Amino acid sequence: MEPVRPMRIPCGENSAGFASLESGLVYAAPGGQPLPLYLLRPWDNGEKHPLVVFIQGCSWTTPNPGFQLPQLAGLARRGFAVASVVHRDCREGHPFPAFLQDVKAAIRFLRAHAAEYAIDKERVAVWGTSSGGNAALLTAMTGDWDCYRTEDWPEESDRVQAVVDCFGPTDGPELLRGMAQSGQMQQEDPRMLHLISDGRGGISPEKIRAMSPFLVAEPGQPYPPFLLLHGDADPTVPFAQSEKLYERLCAYGYNAQLVQVTGGVHEGNFWSPEILVVIEDFLRETLQRKEPGEVTL
């Protein structure tokens, strides 16, 4: 075979469309337990990037940070820094608010290292699925609350500028009543009760309420824009959980959107390319950089 002239491809003029993964970054170590996050970020081009902090659903146990990494990588290739966070496991003796404290600590860690990772600390969103959606909503509603602040990176804020919730529980008392009536409670791991334990062998109504975004929501607070997405055939967390929160947020005058996924269940067929486009468009709109003096209508 005679040699032929090689194909010629011009070198890239910039690094747009490429991303890297920083794995196992320890953001806190409560009680000596290292908590990692996995950071996807665009190749360095000298710009600061908006940040999305993602919490994978896990029934408040140990999130699998890699479950959605292939999808999250798309955001990173298109200009977002994305962190997938691991929080403490309620089955290992870490009741509420451990998972919420951890998510907030991760946000503060990333803000503290914003220069190192080319993050714009003024443009931060939180996104979660199922229990992670619950964590995302609570994070957005309790920005900089002292009762959830740990000693990790205390000089930084844990407030966020946008929140995305995919099929997360919002009303704990209602959800527990439904689970009891359907017999679902008997199918749950008994260690899950550690999440809402009163420390005396019973369930704490105060913790259930504090974990319920529908009940935590109040008017006149500095909440960020909300995007709620939920399948109307979800057998685990009923669609009504998102619907009632959406209606309350609207009644209180907040910027909120609800996406009903027709026939969507819990995970599985909930996901589609269209859903990812809706989420990315929302993040891009809410986290866009504002020029000095610019007013967004």
Coordinates of C-alpha atoms in Angstrom, one line a residue:
M1 CA 0.0 0.0 0.0
E2 CA 1.4 3.3 -1.1
P3 CA 1.5 6.0 1.6
V4 CA -0.9 8.9 1.1
R5 CA -0.8 12.4 2.5
P6 CA -2.0 12.5 6.1
M7 CA -5.4 14.0 6.8
R8 CA -4.9 17.5 8.1
I9 CA -6.9 19.0 10.9
P10 CA -6.3 22.5 12.2
C11 CA -5.4 22.8 15.9
G12 CA -8.1 24.0 18.2
E13 CA -8.2 27.7 18.7
N14 CA -9.8 27.3 22.2
S15 CA -10.8 24.6 24.6
A16 CA -14.5 25.0 24.2
G17 CA -16.4 21.7 24.5
F18 CA -13.9 19.9 26.7
A19 CA -14.1 19.1 30.4
S20 CA -12.1 17.4 33.1
L21 CA -12.9 15.5 36.2
E22 CA -11.4 16.1 39.7
S23 CA -12.4 13.0 41.7
G24 CA -12.5 12.4 45.4
L25 CA -12.0 16.0 46.6
V26 CA -12.6 15.9 50.4
Y27 CA -14.7 18.9 51.4
A28 CA -15.3 18.1 55.0
A29 CA -14.5 15.3 57.5
P30 CA -17.2 15.4 60.3
G31 CA -16.2 13.0 63.1
G32 CA -13.2 12.0 61.1
Q33 CA -15.3 10.7 58.1
P34 CA -13.9 12.1 54.8
L35 CA -16.7 13.4 52.6
P36 CA -15.8 13.6 48.9
L37 CA -17.2 15.4 45.9
Y38 CA -16.5 14.9 42.2
L39 CA -15.9 18.1 40.2
L40 CA -16.5 18.3 36.5
R41 CA -15.2 21.6 35.0
P42 CA -14.6 23.1 31.6
W43 CA -11.0 23.1 30.4
D44 CA -9.3 26.2 31.7
N45 CA -9.9 29.2 29.3
G46 CA -9.3 31.9 31.8
E47 CA -13.0 32.4 32.6
K48 CA -14.9 31.9 35.8
H49 CA -17.7 29.3 35.4
P50 CA -21.2 29.1 37.0
L51 CA -21.4 26.2 39.5
V52 CA -24.0 23.5 39.8
V53 CA -23.9 21.4 43.0
F54 CA -25.7 18.0 42.4
I55 CA -27.0 15.6 44.9
Q56 CA -28.0 12.1 43.7
G57 CA -31.1 10.6 45.2
C58 CA -30.4 7.8 47.7
S59 CA -33.1 7.8 50.4
W60 CA -30.7 9.9 52.4
T61 CA -28.2 7.1 52.6
T62 CA -24.9 7.3 50.6
P63 CA -25.3 9.0 47.2
N64 CA -23.7 7.4 44.2
P65 CA -21.8 10.4 42.8
G66 CA -21.2 8.7 39.4
F67 CA -24.8 7.8 38.6
Q68 CA -25.5 11.0 36.6
L69 CA -21.9 11.9 35.8
P70 CA -22.3 11.1 32.0
Q71 CA -25.3 13.6 31.9
L72 CA -23.6 16.1 34.1
A73 CA -20.5 16.0 31.9
G74 CA -22.6 17.6 29.1
L75 CA -23.1 20.7 31.3
A76 CA -19.4 20.8 32.0
R77 CA -18.6 20.6 28.3
R78 CA -20.9 23.6 27.7
G79 CA -19.5 25.9 30.3
F80 CA -20.7 24.9 33.8
A81 CA -18.6 23.6 36.7
V82 CA -20.6 20.7 38.2
A83 CA -19.9 19.0 41.6
S84 CA -21.5 15.7 42.5
V85 CA -21.6 15.5 46.3
V86 CA -21.5 12.6 48.8
H87 CA -23.1 13.2 52.2
R88 CA -23.4 11.2 55.3
D89 CA -25.6 8.1 55.5
C90 CA -28.6 8.2 57.8
R91 CA -28.3 4.4 58.3
E92 CA -24.9 4.9 60.0
G93 CA -26.3 7.0 62.8
H94 CA -26.4 10.4 61.0
P95 CA -30.0 11.7 61.4
F96 CA -31.3 15.0 60.0
P97 CA -29.8 17.6 59.6
A98 CA -26.5 15.8 58.7
F99 CA -27.2 15.5 55.0
L100 CA -28.2 19.1 54.8
Q101 CA -25.2 20.3 56.8
D102 CA -22.9 18.4 54.4
V103 CA -24.4 19.8 51.2
K104 CA -24.0 23.3 52.6
A105 CA -20.4 22.6 53.7
A106 CA -19.7 21.4 50.1
I107 CA -21.0 24.7 48.7
R108 CA -18.8 26.7 51.1
F109 CA -15.8 24.5 50.2
L110 CA -16.3 25.2 46.5
R111 CA -16.7 28.9 47.1
A112 CA -13.5 28.9 49.3
H113 CA -11.6 27.3 46.4
A114 CA -13.3 29.3 43.6
A115 CA -10.1 30.8 42.3
E116 CA -8.4 27.3 42.1
Y117 CA -11.3 25.8 40.2
A118 CA -12.3 28.8 38.1
I119 CA -15.7 29.0 39.7
D120 CA -17.8 32.1 39.8
K121 CA -18.9 32.1 43.5
E122 CA -21.7 34.6 42.8
R123 CA -23.4 32.1 40.4
V124 CA -24.2 28.9 42.2
A125 CA -27.1 26.5 41.7
V126 CA -28.1 23.4 43.6
W127 CA -29.8 20.4 41.8
G128 CA -31.0 17.1 43.3
T129 CA -33.1 14.1 42.5
S130 CA -35.5 12.4 45.0
S131 CA -33.9 12.7 48.4
G132 CA -31.3 14.9 46.7
G133 CA -34.1 17.1 45.4
N134 CA -35.3 17.4 49.0
A135 CA -31.8 18.4 50.0
A136 CA -31.6 20.9 47.2
L137 CA -34.9 22.6 48.2
L138 CA -33.9 22.8 51.8
T139 CA -30.5 24.2 50.9
A140 CA -32.2 27.0 48.8
M141 CA -34.7 27.8 51.6
T142 CA -32.2 28.0 54.5
G143 CA -29.3 29.9 53.0
D144 CA -26.8 30.8 55.7
W145 CA -29.0 29.7 58.6
D146 CA -26.8 29.4 61.7
C147 CA -28.6 26.2 62.8
Y148 CA -27.3 24.3 59.8
R149 CA -23.8 25.8 59.6
T150 CA -20.8 23.7 60.6
E151 CA -17.3 24.8 61.3
D152 CA -16.2 23.9 57.7
W153 CA -15.3 27.0 55.7
P154 CA -17.4 29.3 57.9
E155 CA -16.3 32.4 56.1
E156 CA -18.2 31.5 53.0
S157 CA -21.9 31.6 52.2
D158 CA -24.0 28.6 51.4
R159 CA -26.7 30.6 49.7
V160 CA -27.6 29.6 46.1
Q161 CA -28.9 31.6 43.1
A162 CA -31.0 28.8 41.6
V163 CA -32.5 25.4 42.6
V164 CA -33.6 22.4 40.5
D165 CA -35.6 19.6 42.2
C166 CA -36.5 16.4 40.4
F167 CA -39.2 14.3 42.1
G168 CA -38.1 15.2 45.6
P169 CA -40.3 14.8 48.7
T170 CA -41.6 18.1 50.0
D171 CA -44.2 17.2 52.6
G172 CA -42.9 14.6 55.1
P173 CA -46.1 14.1 57.2
E174 CA -48.2 13.6 54.1
L175 CA -45.7 11.2 52.5
L176 CA -45.4 9.1 55.7
R177 CA -49.2 8.8 56.0
G178 CA -49.4 7.6 52.4
M179 CA -46.5 5.1 53.0
A180 CA -48.2 3.7 56.1
Q181 CA -51.6 3.3 54.4
S182 CA -50.0 1.5 51.4
G183 CA -47.8 -0.8 53.5
Q184 CA -44.6 0.8 52.0
M185 CA -43.3 1.6 55.5
Q186 CA -42.9 -2.1 56.2
Q187 CA -40.7 -2.5 53.1
E188 CA -38.2 0.2 54.1
D189 CA -34.9 -0.5 55.8
P190 CA -35.6 0.0 59.6
R191 CA -32.3 1.9 59.8
M192 CA -34.0 4.6 57.7
L193 CA -35.9 5.6 60.8
H194 CA -32.6 7.0 62.2
L195 CA -33.1 9.9 59.8
I196 CA -36.1 11.2 61.8
S197 CA -35.3 9.6 65.1
D198 CA -36.1 11.6 68.3
G199 CA -33.2 9.8 70.0
R200 CA -35.5 7.9 72.3
G201 CA -36.7 5.2 70.0
G202 CA -39.5 7.2 68.4
I203 CA -40.0 9.6 65.5
S204 CA -39.4 13.3 65.8
P205 CA -42.3 15.4 64.4
E206 CA -40.0 18.4 64.6
K207 CA -37.4 16.8 62.3
I208 CA -40.1 15.7 59.9
R209 CA -41.4 19.2 59.7
A210 CA -37.9 20.7 59.3
M211 CA -37.2 18.3 56.4
S212 CA -40.4 19.3 54.6
P213 CA -39.9 22.2 52.1
F214 CA -43.6 22.7 51.8
L215 CA -43.8 23.4 55.5
V216 CA -40.5 25.3 55.7
A217 CA -41.5 27.8 53.0
E218 CA -42.4 31.2 54.2
P219 CA -43.3 34.5 52.4
G220 CA -40.8 37.3 52.1
Q221 CA -37.6 35.3 52.1
P222 CA -34.6 35.7 49.7
Y223 CA -35.3 32.5 47.9
P224 CA -33.8 31.9 44.5
P225 CA -35.8 30.8 41.4
F226 CA -37.2 27.3 41.6
L227 CA -37.5 24.6 38.9
L228 CA -39.6 21.6 40.0
L229 CA -39.9 18.5 37.7
H230 CA -41.9 15.4 38.6
G231 CA -43.4 12.4 36.8
D232 CA -47.2 12.2 37.2
A233 CA -47.0 8.3 37.5
D234 CA -44.4 8.4 40.2
P235 CA -45.2 5.5 42.6
T236 CA -42.6 6.5 45.2
V237 CA -43.0 10.2 45.7
P238 CA -46.4 11.3 44.3
F239 CA -46.6 14.2 41.8
A240 CA -48.8 16.0 44.3
Q241 CA -45.7 16.6 46.5
S242 CA -44.2 18.9 43.9
E243 CA -47.5 20.3 42.8
K244 CA -48.5 21.6 46.2
L245 CA -45.0 23.1 46.8
Y246 CA -45.3 24.9 43.5
E247 CA -48.7 26.3 44.3
R248 CA -47.4 27.5 47.7
L249 CA -44.4 29.2 46.2
C250 CA -46.5 30.9 43.6
A251 CA -49.0 32.1 46.3
Y252 CA -46.0 33.6 48.2
G253 CA -44.9 35.4 45.1
Y254 CA -41.7 33.5 44.3
N255 CA -40.2 32.7 40.9
A256 CA -41.2 29.0 40.4
Q257 CA -41.8 26.7 37.5
L258 CA -43.3 23.2 37.5
V259 CA -42.7 20.6 34.8
Q260 CA -45.1 17.6 34.7
V261 CA -43.6 14.6 33.0
T262 CA -46.5 12.7 31.6
G263 CA -46.3 9.0 32.5
G264 CA -43.0 9.6 34.2
V265 CA -42.1 7.4 37.2
H266 CA -39.4 7.7 39.8
E267 CA -36.1 7.9 37.8
G268 CA -36.3 5.5 34.8
N269 CA -38.6 7.0 32.1
F270 CA -38.7 10.3 33.9
W271 CA -35.5 11.2 32.0
S272 CA -35.4 12.3 28.4
P273 CA -33.2 14.6 26.3
E274 CA -36.0 17.2 26.6
I275 CA -35.8 17.2 30.4
L276 CA -32.1 17.8 30.3
V277 CA -32.7 20.7 27.8
V278 CA -35.3 22.3 30.1
I279 CA -32.9 22.0 33.1
E280 CA -29.9 23.5 31.3
D281 CA -32.0 26.3 29.8
F282 CA -33.2 27.2 33.3
L283 CA -29.7 27.1 34.8
R284 CA -28.3 29.2 31.9
E285 CA -31.0 31.8 32.3
T286 CA -30.8 32.1 36.1
L287 CA -27.0 32.0 36.3
Q288 CA -26.2 34.2 33.4
R289 CA -23.6 36.9 34.2
K290 CA -25.2 40.3 34.7
E291 CA -23.3 43.4 33.6
P292 CA -22.9 46.2 36.1
G293 CA -26.1 48.2 36.1
E294 CA -28.0 45.7 34.0
V295 CA -31.6 45.0 35.0
T296 CA -33.3 41.7 34.2
L297 CA -37.0 41.9 33.7

